[in-house]
XYZ file of C-alpha atoms in Angstrom:
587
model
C 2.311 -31.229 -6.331
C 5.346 -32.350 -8.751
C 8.658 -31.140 -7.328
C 7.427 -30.844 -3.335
C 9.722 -31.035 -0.907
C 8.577 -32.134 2.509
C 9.681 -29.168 4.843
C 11.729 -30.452 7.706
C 10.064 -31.871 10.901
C 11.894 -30.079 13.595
C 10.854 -27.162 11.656
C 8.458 -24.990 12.976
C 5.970 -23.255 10.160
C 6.001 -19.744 9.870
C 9.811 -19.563 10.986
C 12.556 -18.028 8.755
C 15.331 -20.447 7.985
C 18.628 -19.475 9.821
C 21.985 -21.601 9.506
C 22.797 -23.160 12.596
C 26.046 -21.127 12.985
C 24.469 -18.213 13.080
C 22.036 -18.985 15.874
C 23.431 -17.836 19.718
C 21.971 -20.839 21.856
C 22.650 -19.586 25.009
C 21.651 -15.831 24.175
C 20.102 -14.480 28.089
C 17.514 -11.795 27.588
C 19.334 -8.839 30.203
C 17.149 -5.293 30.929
C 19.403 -1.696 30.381
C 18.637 -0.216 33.568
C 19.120 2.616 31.975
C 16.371 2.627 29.305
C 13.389 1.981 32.357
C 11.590 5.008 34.484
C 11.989 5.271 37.967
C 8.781 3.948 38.889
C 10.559 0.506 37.494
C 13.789 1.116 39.382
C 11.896 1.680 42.337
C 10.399 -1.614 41.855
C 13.266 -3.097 41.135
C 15.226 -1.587 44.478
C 12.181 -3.163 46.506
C 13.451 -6.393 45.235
C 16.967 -6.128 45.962
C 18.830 -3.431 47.749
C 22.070 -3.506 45.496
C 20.520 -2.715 42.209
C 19.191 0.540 43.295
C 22.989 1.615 43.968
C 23.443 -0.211 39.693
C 20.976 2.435 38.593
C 22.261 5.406 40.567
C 26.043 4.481 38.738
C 24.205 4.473 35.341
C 22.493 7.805 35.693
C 24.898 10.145 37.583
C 27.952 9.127 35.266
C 27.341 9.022 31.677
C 30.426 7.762 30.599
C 29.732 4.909 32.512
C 29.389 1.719 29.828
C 26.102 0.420 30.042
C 25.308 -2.551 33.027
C 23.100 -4.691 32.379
C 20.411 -6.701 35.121
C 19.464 -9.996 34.889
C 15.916 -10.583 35.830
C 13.540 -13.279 36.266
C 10.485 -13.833 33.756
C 7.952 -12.269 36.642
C 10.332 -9.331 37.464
C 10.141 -8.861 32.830
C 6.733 -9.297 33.131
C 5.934 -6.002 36.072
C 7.979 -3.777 34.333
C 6.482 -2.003 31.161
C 7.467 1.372 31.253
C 8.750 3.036 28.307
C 12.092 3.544 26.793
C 13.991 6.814 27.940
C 16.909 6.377 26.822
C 15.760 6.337 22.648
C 17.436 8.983 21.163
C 15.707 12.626 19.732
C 14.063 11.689 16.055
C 15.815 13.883 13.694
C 14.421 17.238 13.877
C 14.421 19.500 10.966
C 15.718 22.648 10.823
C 14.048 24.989 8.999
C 15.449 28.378 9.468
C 18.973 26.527 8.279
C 17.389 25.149 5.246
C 17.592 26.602 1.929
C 14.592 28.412 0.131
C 13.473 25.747 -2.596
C 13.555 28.197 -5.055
C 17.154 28.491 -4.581
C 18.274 24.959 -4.362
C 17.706 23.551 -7.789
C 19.954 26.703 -10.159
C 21.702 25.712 -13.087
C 25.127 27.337 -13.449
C 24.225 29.038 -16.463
C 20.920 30.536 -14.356
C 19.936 33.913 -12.729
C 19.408 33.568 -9.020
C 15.472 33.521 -8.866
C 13.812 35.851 -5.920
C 11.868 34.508 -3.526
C 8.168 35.804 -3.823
C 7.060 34.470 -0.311
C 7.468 37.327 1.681
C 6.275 34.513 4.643
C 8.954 32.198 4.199
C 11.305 31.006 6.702
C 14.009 29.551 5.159
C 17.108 30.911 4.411
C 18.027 32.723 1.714
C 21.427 33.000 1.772
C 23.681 30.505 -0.419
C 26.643 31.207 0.916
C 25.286 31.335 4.237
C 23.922 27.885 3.739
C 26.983 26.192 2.105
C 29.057 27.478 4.594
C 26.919 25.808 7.329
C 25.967 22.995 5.468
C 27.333 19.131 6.807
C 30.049 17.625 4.826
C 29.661 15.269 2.440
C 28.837 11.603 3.038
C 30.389 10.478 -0.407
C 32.194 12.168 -3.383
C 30.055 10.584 -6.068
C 26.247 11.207 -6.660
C 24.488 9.003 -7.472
C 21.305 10.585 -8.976
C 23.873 12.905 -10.957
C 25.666 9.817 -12.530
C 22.089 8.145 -13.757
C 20.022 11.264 -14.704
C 22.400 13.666 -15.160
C 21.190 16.459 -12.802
C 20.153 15.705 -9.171
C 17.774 17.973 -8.351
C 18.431 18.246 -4.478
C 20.893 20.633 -6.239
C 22.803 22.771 -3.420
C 21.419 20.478 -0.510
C 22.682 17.748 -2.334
C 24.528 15.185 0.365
C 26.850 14.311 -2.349
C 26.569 17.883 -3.879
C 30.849 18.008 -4.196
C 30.414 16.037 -7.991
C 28.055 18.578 -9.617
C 28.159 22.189 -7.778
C 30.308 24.795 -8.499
C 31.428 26.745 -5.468
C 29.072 28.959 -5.823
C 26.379 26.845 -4.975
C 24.959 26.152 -8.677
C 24.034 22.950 -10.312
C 25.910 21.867 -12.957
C 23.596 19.413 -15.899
C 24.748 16.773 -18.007
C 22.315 17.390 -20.870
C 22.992 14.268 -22.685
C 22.158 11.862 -19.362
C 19.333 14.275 -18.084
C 17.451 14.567 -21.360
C 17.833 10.619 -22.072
C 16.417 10.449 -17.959
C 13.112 13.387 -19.449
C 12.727 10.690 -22.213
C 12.396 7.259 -20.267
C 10.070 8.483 -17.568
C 11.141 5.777 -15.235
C 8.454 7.076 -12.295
C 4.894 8.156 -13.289
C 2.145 9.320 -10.974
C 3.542 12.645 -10.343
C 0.518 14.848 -8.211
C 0.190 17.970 -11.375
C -0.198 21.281 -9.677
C -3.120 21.484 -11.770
C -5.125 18.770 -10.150
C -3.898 19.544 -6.690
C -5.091 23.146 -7.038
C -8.307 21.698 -8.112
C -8.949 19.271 -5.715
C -7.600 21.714 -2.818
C -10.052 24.193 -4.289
C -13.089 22.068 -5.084
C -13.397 22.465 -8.680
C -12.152 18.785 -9.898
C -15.450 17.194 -11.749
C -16.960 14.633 -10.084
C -20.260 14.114 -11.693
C -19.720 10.948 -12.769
C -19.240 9.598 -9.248
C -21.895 11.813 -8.429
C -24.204 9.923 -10.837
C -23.098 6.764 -9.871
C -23.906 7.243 -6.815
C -27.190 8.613 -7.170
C -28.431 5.959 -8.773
C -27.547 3.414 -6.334
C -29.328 5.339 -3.838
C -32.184 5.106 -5.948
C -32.126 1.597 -6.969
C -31.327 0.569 -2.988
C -34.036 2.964 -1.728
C -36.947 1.331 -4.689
C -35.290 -2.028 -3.881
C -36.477 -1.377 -0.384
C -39.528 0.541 -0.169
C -41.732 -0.159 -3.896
C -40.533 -3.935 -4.309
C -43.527 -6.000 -4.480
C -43.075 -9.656 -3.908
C -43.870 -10.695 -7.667
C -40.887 -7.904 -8.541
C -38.689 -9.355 -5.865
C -38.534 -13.092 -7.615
C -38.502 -11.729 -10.823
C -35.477 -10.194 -10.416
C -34.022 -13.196 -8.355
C -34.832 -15.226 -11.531
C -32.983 -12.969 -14.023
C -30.389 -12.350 -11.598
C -29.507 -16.269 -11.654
C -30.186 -16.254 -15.473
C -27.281 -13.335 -16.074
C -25.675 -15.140 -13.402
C -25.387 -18.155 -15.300
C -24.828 -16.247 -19.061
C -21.782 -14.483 -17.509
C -23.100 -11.188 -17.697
C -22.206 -8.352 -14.882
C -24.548 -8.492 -11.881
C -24.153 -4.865 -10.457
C -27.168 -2.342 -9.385
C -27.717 -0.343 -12.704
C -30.486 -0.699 -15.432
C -28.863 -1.823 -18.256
C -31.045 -2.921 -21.589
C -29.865 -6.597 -22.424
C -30.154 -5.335 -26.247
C -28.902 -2.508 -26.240
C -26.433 -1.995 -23.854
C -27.360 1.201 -22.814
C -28.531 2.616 -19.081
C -32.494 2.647 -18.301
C -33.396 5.029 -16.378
C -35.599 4.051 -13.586
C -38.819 5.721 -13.151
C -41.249 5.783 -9.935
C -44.261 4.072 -12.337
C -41.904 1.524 -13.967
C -40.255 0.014 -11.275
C -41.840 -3.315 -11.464
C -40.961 -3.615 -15.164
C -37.018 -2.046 -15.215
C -36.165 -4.723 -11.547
C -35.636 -7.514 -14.313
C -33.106 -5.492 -15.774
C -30.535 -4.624 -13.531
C -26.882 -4.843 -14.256
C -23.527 -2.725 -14.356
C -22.242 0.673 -15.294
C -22.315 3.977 -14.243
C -22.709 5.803 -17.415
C -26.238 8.378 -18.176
C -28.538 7.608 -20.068
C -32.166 7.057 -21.367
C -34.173 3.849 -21.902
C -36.460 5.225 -24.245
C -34.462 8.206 -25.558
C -34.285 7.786 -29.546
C -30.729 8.557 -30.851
C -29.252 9.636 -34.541
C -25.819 8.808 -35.612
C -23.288 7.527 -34.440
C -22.746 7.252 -30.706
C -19.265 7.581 -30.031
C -19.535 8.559 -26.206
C -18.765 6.864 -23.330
C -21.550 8.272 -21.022
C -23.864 7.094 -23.571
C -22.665 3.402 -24.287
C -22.326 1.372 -21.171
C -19.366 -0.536 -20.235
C -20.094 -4.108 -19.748
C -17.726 -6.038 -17.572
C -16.472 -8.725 -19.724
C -15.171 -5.284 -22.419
C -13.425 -4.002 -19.227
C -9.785 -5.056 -18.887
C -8.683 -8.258 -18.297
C -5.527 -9.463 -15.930
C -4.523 -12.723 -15.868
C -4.098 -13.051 -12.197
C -3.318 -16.995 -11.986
C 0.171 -18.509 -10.346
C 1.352 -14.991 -10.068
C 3.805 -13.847 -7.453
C 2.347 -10.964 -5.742
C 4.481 -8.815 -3.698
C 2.234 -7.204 -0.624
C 0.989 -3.463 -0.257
C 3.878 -3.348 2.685
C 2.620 -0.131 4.703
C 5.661 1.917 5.302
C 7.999 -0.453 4.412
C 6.095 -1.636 0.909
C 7.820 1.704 -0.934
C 8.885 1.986 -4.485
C 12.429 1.569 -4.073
C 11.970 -2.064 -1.973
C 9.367 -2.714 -4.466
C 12.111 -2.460 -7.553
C 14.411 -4.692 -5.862
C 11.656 -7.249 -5.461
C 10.557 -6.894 -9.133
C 14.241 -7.443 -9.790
C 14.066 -10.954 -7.833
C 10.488 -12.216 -9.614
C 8.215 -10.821 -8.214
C 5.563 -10.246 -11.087
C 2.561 -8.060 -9.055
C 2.811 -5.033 -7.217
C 1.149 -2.523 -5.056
C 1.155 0.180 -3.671
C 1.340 1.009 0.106
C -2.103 1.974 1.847
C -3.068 5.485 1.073
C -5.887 6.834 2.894
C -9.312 8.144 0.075
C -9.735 11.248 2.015
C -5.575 12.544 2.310
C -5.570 11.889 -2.062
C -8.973 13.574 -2.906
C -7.105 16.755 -0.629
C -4.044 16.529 -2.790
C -1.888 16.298 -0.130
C 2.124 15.529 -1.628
C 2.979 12.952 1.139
C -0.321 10.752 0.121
C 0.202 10.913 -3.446
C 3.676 9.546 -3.396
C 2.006 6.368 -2.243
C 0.824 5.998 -6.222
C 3.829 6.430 -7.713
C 5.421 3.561 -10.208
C 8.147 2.759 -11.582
C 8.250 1.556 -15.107
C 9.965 -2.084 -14.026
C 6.278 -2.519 -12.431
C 4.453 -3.893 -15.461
C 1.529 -4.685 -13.413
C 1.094 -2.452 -10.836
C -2.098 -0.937 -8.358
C -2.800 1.477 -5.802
C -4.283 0.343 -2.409
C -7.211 2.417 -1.068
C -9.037 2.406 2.445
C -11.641 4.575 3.494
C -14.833 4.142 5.056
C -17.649 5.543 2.932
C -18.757 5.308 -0.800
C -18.936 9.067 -1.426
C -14.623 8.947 -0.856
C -14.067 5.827 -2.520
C -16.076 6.778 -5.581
C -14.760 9.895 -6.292
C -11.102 8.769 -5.127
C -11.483 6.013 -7.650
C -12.122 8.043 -10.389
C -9.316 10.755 -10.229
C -7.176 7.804 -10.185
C -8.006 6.331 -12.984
C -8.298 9.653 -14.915
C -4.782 11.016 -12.991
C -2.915 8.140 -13.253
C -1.460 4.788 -14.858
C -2.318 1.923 -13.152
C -3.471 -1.398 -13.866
C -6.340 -1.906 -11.165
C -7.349 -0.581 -7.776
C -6.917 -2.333 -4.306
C -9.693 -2.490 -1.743
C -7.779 -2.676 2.111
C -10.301 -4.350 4.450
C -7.751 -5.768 6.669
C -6.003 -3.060 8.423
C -5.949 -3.479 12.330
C -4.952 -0.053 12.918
C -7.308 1.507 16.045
C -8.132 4.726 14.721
C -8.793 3.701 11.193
C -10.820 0.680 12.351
C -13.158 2.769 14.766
C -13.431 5.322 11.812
C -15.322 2.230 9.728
C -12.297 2.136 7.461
C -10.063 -1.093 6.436
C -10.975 -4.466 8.794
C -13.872 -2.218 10.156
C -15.745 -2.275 6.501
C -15.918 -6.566 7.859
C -18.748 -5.554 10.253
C -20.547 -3.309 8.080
C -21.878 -5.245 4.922
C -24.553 -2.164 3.563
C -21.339 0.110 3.769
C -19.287 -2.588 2.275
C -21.798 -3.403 -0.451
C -22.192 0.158 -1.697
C -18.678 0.934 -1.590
C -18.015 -1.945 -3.933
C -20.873 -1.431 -6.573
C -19.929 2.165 -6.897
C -16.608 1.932 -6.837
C -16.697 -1.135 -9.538
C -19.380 0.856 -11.759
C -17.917 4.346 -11.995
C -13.946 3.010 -13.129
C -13.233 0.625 -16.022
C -10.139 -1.055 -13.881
C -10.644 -4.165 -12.250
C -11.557 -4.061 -8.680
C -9.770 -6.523 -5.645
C -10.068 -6.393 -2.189
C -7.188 -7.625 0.789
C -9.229 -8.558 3.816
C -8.635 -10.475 6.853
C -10.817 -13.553 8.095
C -12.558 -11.298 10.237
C -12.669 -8.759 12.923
C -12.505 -11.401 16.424
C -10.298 -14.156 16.779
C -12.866 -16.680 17.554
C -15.395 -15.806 14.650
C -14.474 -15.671 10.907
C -17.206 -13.973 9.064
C -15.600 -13.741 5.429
C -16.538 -16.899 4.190
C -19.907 -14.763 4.346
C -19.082 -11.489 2.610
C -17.104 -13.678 -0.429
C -19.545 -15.561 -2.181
C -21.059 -12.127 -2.880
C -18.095 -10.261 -4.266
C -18.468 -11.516 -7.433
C -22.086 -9.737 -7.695
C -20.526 -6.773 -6.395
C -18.318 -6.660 -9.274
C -14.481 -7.323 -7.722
C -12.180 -9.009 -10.040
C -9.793 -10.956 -7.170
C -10.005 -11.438 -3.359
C -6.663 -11.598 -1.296
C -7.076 -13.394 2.005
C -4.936 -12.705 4.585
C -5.459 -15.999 6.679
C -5.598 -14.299 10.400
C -8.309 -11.467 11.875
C -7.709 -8.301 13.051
C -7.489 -9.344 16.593
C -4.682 -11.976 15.627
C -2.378 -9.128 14.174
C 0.649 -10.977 12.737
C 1.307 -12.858 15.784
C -0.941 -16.200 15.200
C -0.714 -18.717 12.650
C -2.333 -18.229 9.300
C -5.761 -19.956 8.497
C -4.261 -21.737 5.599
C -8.047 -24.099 5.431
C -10.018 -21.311 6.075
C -8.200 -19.418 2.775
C -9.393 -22.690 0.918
C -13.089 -22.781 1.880
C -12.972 -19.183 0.795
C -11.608 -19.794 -2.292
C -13.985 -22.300 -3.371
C -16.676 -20.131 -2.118
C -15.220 -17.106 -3.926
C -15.256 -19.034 -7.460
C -14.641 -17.951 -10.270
C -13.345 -14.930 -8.765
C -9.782 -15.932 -8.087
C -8.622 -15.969 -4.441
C -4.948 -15.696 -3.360
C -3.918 -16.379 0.238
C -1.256 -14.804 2.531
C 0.260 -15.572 5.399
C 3.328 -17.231 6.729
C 4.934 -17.713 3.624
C 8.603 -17.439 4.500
C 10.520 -20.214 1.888
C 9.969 -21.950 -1.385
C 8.651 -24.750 1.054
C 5.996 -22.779 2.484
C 4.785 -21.831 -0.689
C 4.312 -24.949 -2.350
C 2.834 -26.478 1.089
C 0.341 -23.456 1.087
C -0.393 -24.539 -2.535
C -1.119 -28.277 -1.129
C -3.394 -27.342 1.734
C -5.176 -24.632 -0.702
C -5.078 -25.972 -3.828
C -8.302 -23.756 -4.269
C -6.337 -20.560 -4.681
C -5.923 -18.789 -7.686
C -1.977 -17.588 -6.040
C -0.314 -16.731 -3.161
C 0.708 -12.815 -1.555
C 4.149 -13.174 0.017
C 4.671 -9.643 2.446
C 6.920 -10.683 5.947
C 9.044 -12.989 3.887
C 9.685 -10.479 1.103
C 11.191 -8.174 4.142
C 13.762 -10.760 5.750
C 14.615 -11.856 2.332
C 13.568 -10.135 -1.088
C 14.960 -13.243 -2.928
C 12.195 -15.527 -2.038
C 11.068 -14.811 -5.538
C 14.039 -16.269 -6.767
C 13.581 -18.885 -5.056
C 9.871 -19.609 -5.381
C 10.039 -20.049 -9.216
C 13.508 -21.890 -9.237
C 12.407 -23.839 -6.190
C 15.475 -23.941 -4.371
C 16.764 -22.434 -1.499
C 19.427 -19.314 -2.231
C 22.364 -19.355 0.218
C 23.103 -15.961 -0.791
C 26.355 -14.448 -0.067
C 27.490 -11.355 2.327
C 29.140 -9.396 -0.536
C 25.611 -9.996 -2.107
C 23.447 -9.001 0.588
C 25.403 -5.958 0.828
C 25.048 -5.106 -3.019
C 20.924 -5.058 -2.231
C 21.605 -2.479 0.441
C 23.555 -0.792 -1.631
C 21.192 -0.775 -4.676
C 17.781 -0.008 -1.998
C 19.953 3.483 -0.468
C 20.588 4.033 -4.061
C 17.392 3.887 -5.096
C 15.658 5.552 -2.389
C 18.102 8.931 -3.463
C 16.756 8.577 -7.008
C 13.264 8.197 -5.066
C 13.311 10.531 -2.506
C 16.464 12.747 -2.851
C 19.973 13.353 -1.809
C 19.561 16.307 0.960
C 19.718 15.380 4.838
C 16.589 15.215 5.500
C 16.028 11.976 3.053
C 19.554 10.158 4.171
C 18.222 10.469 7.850
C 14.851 8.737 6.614
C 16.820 6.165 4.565
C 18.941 5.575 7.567
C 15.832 5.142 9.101
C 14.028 2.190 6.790
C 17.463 0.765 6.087
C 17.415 -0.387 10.036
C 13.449 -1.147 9.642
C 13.988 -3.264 6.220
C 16.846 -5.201 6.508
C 17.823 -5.588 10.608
């Protein structure tokens, strides 16, 4: 590749660059004595008589500074017991927080009454102000940009725009110029969440979709005769080869519209199978125009189109992947972006803390939300509130998260060992929304036996528009070395559907080497290297290396706490969870 720069020898792949003035060479790995349960210490008194006398200091007398213990690698090794001396996670108070209808008053405003005879917050401003922490700063910063913070009284910065009676006070020009722009969309209506909490949303149209892959898969399986079988393997390789969607429902190659399959005619409609989802009849006559979309079937090649080659794609970071990291990455390059993992079942129950998964920002110009679940019933009908709920520009399959529970429930890097679940989770999914479909997976579930280079040449039938290959399994975790061969004989298995790969793509060196030994790949997801430094966008498409000042690094910080208040708020609760991912993101 034009412009490669041979990494450095001494270099080990998958490190982060660090300069050698920063590094502590003869750093000693000591244990807090203090921090291990007395199981350990007993262990560690067995071993030498003095140290039980250390550990008796350290816990009668508090003031005492830490002392550390040296220990050997075995002596490490024995003791696992857990940290006890982690402080309390911030606990939240609720009989000291104020009633939400009484936060957010404009001065001008009549105090509302609570109706909630139930609640158990306060109720009394005063009260509350009175009690309430000082400020951290003077100047809000969701005030200054949208000219009313609405945090209002349990605003942390609440001294720029309350009066002393606890109202807010509303810049009209700024706040209706903030109602205009929209910058985040995806807001959960109260409308749909009553609906789905209650049952009544519509979903027929997965329902449909559904049922008539059951029916196809349960004719495909029980009334196929052997002539029907190569029929349909001959017209399958003839679509195949035309360009035409291979997915399981009747579609007339005329007309465009969905046969519908009947028990006598199954040997005669098996040469017709294709995509959609819509309802309709084969031999149904129709006058007028037909303006409907149940009634005129979707093919795939009229279904959107992205451009998904050389793109930098910023990964679905769980936790850590939220909107405001994801705005300073977009600020830095990067050009795709997703969402963090939201389970099917926690959306289709409209829970709040699910649905702010899918929000977007406007700077995200090409933007998707990343599902897992473990059935086709919940991906269906999760997939099509989306796309009728929301704006987004395609939906994310997750088939490579490790995570214990969610794995043993069939979901994410479990899906791997079940291809029937997989396949009809796919097809319906693909058939009942008009977005294109991907799918993040893993190499496979066990360390010593990759199993996607199976599942991939078939994702194309299935209908999925790109393939992200994360180049480890789920017993590797994020501790081994990425597969960066195995992502290419997936990719040119997976053609045409474009494959990106992921893994241990830390520099603008990595990425262009990944690009030599995969020059398969249609792009590359960059996650872990994102994290330690967001500017490897910037330095991907200059192709340099950024020796980025302090006074810099500290103007990110600023601008992530900044906009994690226009995110998630200004009250204590939120600036004890930013404190929180500002010591997970950037330490």
């Amino acid at each position: 590749m034009s412009g490669f720069k041979e990494p450095d020898a001494e270099r080990k792949s998958g490190v982060a660059v660090i300069k050698a003035e920063y590094v502590i060479s003869d750093h000693k790995r000591t244990l807090l004595l203090d921090c291990i349960t007395e199981s350990d210490k007993e262990k560690l008194a067995a071993q030498d008589g003095d140290n039980n006398n250390k550990c008796n200091d350290n816990t009668d007398d508090a003031s005492q500074p830490y002392k550390k213990q040296k220990l050997s690698k075995g002596e490490k090794k024995r003791l696992r017991g857990q940290n006890k001396a982690r402080p309390m996670p911030f606990k939240h108070n609720q009989e000291m927080s104020l009633c939400r209808t009484l936060i957010d008053v404009a001065e001008n405003e009549e105090l509302p009454i609570c109706n909630n005879y139930k609640c158990s917050f306060l109720h009394d401003v005063s009260a509350y102000l009175a009690a309430k922490p000082p400020d951290l700063n003077s100047t809000c910063y969701v005030y200054s940009t949208q000219g009313r913070c609405p945090r209002g009284a349990s605003c942390r910065f609440g001294s720029q725009h309350l009066t002393p009676s606890g109202r807010n006070i509303i810049n009209f020009s700024l706040y209706e110029r903030h109602l205009k722009a929209k910058s985040t969309v995806n807001h959960l209506d109260k409308s749909i969440q009553f609906n789905l909490r209650k049952r009544c949303y519509d979903f027929s149209k997965s329902g449909s979709v559904i049922a008539k892959y059951d029916k196809y898969k349960g004719k495909i399986s029980n009334g196929n005769s052997k002539n029907s079988v190569e029929q349909n393997e001959n017209s399958k390789q003839q679509r195949t080869e035309s360009g035409e969607d291979n997915t399981f429902c009747p579609v007339d190659g005329d007309t465009g519209l969905i046969c519908e399959i009947e028990p006598e005619n199954i040997s005669e409609s098996e040469n017709c199978i294709d995509g959609g989802g819509a309802k309709s009849s084969h031999n149904s006559r129709q006058c007028g125009a037909i303006t409907d979309e149940d009634v005129i079937q979707v093919r795939k090649e009229e279904r959107k189109q992205v451009n998904w080659k050389g793109k930098l794609y910023l990964s679905p970071l769980t936790t850590v992947g939220n909107l405001p990291f994801r705005r300073i990455c977009k600020e830095f390059g990067a050009e795709i972006t997703c969402g963090e993992m939201a389970m099917a079942t926690s959306l289709l129950q409209g829970l709040q803390q699910e649905w702010a998964l899918v929000k977007r920002h406007t700077s995200e110009d090409l933007f998707g939300v990343q599902l897992c679940g473990n059935n086709p019933h919940v991906m269906t009908r999760c997939a099509q509130m989306l796309e009728e709920t929301t704006h987004i520009d395609f939906i994310d399959i997750n088939l490579g998260c490790p995570i214990e529970f969610v794995y043993q429930q069939g979901g994410g890097s479990g899906l791997l060992r079940r291809e029937k679940a997989l396949e009809s989770v796919i097809r319906c999914m693909s058939n009942v929304i008009d977005l294109p479909l991907t799918l993040k997976t893993r190499t496979g579930v066990y360390t010593d036996k990759n199993i996607l280079h199976t599942l991939i040449p078939k994702f194309q039938d299935w209908g999925v528009s790109l393939v992200t290959v994360h180049g480890r399994s789920r017993e590797q975790r994020y501790t081994k070395k990425a597969d960066w061969d195995y992502i290419e004989q997936c990719a040119q298995l997976g053609a045409p559907v474009p494959v990106f790969g992921n893994g241990d793509v830390l520099s603008y060196e990595d990425y262009e080497q990944a690009l030599v030994n995969s020059p398969s790949v249609a792009g590359i997801m960059i996650g872990r290297g994102a994290l330690i430094k967001p500017w490897i966008f910037t330095e991907v498409k200059e192709q340099r290396h950024w020796d980025i000042s302090s006074s810099e690094r500290l103007d990110i910080l600023k601008k992530y706490v900044n906009y994690g208040l226009e995110h998630w708020g200004s009250d204590t609760k939120v600036t004890e969870r930013l404190h929180h991912l500002y010591l997970i993101n950037f330490n």
